[in-house]
Tab-separated table of C-alpha atoms in Angstrom:
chain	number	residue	atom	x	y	z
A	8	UNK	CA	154.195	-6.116	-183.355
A	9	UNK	CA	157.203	-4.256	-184.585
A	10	UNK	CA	160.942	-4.774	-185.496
A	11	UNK	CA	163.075	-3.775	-182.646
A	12	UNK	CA	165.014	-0.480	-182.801
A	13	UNK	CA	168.439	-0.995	-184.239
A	14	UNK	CA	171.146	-0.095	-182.288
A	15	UNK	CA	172.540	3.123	-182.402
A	16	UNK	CA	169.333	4.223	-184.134
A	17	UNK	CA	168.672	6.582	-181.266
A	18	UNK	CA	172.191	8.229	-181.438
A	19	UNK	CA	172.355	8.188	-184.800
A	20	UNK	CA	169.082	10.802	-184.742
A	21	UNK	CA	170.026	13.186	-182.134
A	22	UNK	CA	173.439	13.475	-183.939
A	23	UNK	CA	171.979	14.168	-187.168
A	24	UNK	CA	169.985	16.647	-185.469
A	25	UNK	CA	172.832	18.134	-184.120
A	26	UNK	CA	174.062	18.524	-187.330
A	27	UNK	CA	171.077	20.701	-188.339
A	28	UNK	CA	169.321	18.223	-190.448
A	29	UNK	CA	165.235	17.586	-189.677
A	30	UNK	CA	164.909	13.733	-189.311
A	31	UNK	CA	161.326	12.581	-190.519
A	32	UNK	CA	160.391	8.613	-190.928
A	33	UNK	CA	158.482	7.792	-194.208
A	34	UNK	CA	157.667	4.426	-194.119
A	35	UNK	CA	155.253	1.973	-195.440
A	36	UNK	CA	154.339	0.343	-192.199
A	37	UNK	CA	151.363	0.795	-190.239
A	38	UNK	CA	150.486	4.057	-188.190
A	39	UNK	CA	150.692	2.714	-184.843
A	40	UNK	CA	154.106	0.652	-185.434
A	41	UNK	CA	156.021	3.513	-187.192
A	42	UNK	CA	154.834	5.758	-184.507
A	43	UNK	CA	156.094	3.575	-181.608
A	44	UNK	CA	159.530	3.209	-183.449
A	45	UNK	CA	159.905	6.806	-184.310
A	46	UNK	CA	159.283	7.840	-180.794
A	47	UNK	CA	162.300	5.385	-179.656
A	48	UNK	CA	164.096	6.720	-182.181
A	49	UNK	CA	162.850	10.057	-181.294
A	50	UNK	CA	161.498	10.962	-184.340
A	51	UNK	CA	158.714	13.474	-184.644
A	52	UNK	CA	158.361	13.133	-188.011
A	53	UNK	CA	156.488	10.310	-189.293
A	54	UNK	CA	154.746	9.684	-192.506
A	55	UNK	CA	153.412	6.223	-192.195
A	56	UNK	CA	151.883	3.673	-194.655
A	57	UNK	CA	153.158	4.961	-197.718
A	58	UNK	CA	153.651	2.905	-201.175
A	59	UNK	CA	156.753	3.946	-202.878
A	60	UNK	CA	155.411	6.575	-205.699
A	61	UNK	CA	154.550	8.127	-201.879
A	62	UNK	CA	158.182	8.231	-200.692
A	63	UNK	CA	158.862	10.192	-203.975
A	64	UNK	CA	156.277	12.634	-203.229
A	65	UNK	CA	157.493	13.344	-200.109
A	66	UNK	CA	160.876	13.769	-201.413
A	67	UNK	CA	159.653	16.224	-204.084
A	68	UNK	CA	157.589	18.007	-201.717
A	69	UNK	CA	160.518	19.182	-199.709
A	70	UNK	CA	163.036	19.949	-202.941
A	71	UNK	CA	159.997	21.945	-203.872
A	72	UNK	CA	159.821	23.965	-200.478
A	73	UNK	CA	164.292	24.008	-201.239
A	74	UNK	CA	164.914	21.732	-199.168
A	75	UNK	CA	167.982	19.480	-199.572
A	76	UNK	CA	167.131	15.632	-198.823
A	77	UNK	CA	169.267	12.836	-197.820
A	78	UNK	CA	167.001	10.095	-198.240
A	79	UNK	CA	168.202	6.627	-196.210
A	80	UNK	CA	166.414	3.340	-197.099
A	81	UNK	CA	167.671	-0.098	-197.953
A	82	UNK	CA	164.696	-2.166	-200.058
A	83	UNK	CA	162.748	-2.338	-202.769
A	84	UNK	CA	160.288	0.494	-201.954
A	85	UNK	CA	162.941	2.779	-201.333
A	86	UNK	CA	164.986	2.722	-204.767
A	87	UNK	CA	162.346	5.045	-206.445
A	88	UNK	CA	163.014	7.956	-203.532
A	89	UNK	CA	166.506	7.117	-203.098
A	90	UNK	CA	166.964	8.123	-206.939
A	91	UNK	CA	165.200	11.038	-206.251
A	92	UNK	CA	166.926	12.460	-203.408
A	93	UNK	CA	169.512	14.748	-203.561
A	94	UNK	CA	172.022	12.034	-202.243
A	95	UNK	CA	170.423	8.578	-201.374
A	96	UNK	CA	172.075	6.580	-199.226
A	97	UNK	CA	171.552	2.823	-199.595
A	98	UNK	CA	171.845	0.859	-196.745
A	99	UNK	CA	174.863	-2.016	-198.229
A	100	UNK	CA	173.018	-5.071	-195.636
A	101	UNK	CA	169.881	-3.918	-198.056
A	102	UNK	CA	168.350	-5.280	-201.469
A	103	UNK	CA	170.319	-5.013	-204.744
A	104	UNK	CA	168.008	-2.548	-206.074
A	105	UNK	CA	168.378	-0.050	-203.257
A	106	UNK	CA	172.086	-0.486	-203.747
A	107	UNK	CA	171.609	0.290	-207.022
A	108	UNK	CA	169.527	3.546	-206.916
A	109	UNK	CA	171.779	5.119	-204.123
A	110	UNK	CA	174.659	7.426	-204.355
A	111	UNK	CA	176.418	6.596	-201.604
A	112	UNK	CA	176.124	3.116	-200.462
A	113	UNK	CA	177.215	2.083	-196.829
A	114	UNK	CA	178.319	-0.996	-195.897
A	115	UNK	CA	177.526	-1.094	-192.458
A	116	UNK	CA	173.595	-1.835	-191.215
A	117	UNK	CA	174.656	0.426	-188.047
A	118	UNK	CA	172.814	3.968	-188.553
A	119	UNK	CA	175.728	5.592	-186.803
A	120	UNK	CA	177.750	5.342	-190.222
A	121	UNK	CA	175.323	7.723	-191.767
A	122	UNK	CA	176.392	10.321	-189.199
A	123	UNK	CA	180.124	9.384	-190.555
A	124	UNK	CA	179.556	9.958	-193.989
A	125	UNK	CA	177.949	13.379	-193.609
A	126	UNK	CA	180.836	14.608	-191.309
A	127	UNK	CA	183.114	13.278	-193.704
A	128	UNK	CA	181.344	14.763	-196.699
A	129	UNK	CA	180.999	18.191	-195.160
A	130	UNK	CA	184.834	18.196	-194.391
A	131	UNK	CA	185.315	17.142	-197.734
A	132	UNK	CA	183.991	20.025	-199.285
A	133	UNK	CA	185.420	21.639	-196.515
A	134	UNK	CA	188.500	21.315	-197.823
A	135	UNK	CA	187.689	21.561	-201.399
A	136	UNK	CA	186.309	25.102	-200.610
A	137	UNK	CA	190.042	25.888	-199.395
A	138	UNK	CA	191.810	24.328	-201.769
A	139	UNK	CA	190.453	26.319	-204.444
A	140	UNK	CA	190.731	29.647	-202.361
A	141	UNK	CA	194.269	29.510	-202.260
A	142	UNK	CA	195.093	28.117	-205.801
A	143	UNK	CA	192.669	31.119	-206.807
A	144	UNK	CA	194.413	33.668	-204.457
A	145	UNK	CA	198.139	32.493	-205.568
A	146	UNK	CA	196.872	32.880	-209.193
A	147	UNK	CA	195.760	36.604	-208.708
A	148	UNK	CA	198.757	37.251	-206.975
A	149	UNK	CA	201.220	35.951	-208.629
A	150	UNK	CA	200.165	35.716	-212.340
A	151	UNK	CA	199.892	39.524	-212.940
A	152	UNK	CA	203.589	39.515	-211.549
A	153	UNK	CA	205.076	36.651	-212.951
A	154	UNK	CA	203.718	38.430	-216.757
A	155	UNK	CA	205.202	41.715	-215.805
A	156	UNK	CA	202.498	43.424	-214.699
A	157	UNK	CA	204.078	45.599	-211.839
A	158	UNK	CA	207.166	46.736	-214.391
A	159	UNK	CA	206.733	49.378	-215.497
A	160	UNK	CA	205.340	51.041	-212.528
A	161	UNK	CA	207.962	49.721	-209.645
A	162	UNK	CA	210.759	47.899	-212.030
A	163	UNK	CA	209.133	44.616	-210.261
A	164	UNK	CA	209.147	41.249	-212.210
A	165	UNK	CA	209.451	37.909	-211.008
A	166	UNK	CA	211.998	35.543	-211.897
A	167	UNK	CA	210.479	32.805	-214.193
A	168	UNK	CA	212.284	30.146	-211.787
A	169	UNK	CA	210.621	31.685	-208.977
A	170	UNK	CA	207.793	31.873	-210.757
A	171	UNK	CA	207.623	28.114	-211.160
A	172	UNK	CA	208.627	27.207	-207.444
A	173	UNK	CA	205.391	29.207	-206.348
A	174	UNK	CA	203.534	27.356	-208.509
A	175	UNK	CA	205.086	24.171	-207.272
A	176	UNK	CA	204.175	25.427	-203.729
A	177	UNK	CA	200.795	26.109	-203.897
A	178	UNK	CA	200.496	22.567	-205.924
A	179	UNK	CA	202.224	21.149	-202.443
A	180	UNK	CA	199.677	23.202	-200.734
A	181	UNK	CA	196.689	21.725	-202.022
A	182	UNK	CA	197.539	17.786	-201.931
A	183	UNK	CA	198.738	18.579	-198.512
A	184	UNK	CA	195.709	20.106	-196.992
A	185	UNK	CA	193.677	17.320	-198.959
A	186	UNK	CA	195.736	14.583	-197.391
A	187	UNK	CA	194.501	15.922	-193.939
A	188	UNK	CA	191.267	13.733	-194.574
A	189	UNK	CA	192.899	10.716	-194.132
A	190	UNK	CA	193.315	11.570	-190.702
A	191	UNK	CA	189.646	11.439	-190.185
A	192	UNK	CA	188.165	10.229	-187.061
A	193	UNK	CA	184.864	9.334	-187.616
A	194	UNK	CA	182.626	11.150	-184.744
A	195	UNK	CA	180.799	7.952	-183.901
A	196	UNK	CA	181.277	4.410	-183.328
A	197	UNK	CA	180.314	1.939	-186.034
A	198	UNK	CA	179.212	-1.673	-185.373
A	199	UNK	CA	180.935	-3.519	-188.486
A	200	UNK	CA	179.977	-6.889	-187.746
């Protein structure tokens, strides 16, 4: 006996992997039912019967190999790893507690939207990354000429005026390329209902 698959489960797995992330299943259930879920989910992974203080361990054991986990559960014997993880996601159809211990909390059951938020978060700093090359790259430009810098060898200064309108520019820059993520198009579909 087993809980049926959720939809999207499947998808949501093989998109993950895409992504480059190892999918494992640690779950407190028994052998033989995680196994037959994890192979419709096709997972490989699967670390079955395990009490909560075991969901930790697991987690620890792969920050202590350098590993980076995302750790996905929605009850009671999941808060403990959730906290743990390196960003827990808490399942929002899930227990209070779970909501709770994760850091980001989706409200969607559907598995797909975990495949969402990791896009989005990897654009996100996507775009952080940029933002701060070019504020950093105006800065070394333009500072050193702005304070005179360049005068006395080439008679070069720049205008304080123009000096500000750079600034203002590079300020236009950044909340510009950051309002590109509102144009996000999440890469799969979510089941909301």
């Amino acid at each position: 006996v087993a809980d049926p698959l959720q939809v999207g489960a499947a998808e949501a797995v093989a998109a993950l992997e895409n992504l480059g992330m190892a999918v494992a299943m640690v779950t407190g259930d028994h052998e033989r039912t995680a196994r037959a879920v994890a192979r419709e989910a096709g997972i490989e992974e699967v670390l079955a019967e395990v009490l909560p203080e075991g969901k930790v361990a697991e987690v620890r054991r792969l920050q202590e190999q350098g590993r980076r986990v995302v750790f996905v559960g929605d009850g009671i014997n999941d808060a403990p790893a959730l906290a743990q993880a390196d960003v827990g996601v808490a399942i929002g159809t899930g227990t209070e507690i779970a909501i709770e211990a994760g850091d980001v909390i989706l409200i969607s059951g559907d598995p797909r939207a975990i495949v969402n938020a990791l896009t989005l978060a990897r654009r996100t700093l996507r775009t952080i990354g940029l933002n701060f090359f070019w504020a950093y790259a105006y800065n070394v430009a333009l500072i050193p000429l702005a304070a005179g810098a360049l005068f006395p060898w080439i008679g070069l200064m720049l205008n304080p005026m123009v000096a500000a309108a750079a600034m203002s520019v590079s300020s236009l820059f950044v909340v510009t390329n950051s309002l590109r993520l509102r144009g996000f198009a999440a890469p799969m579909p979510v089941d909301h209902g």
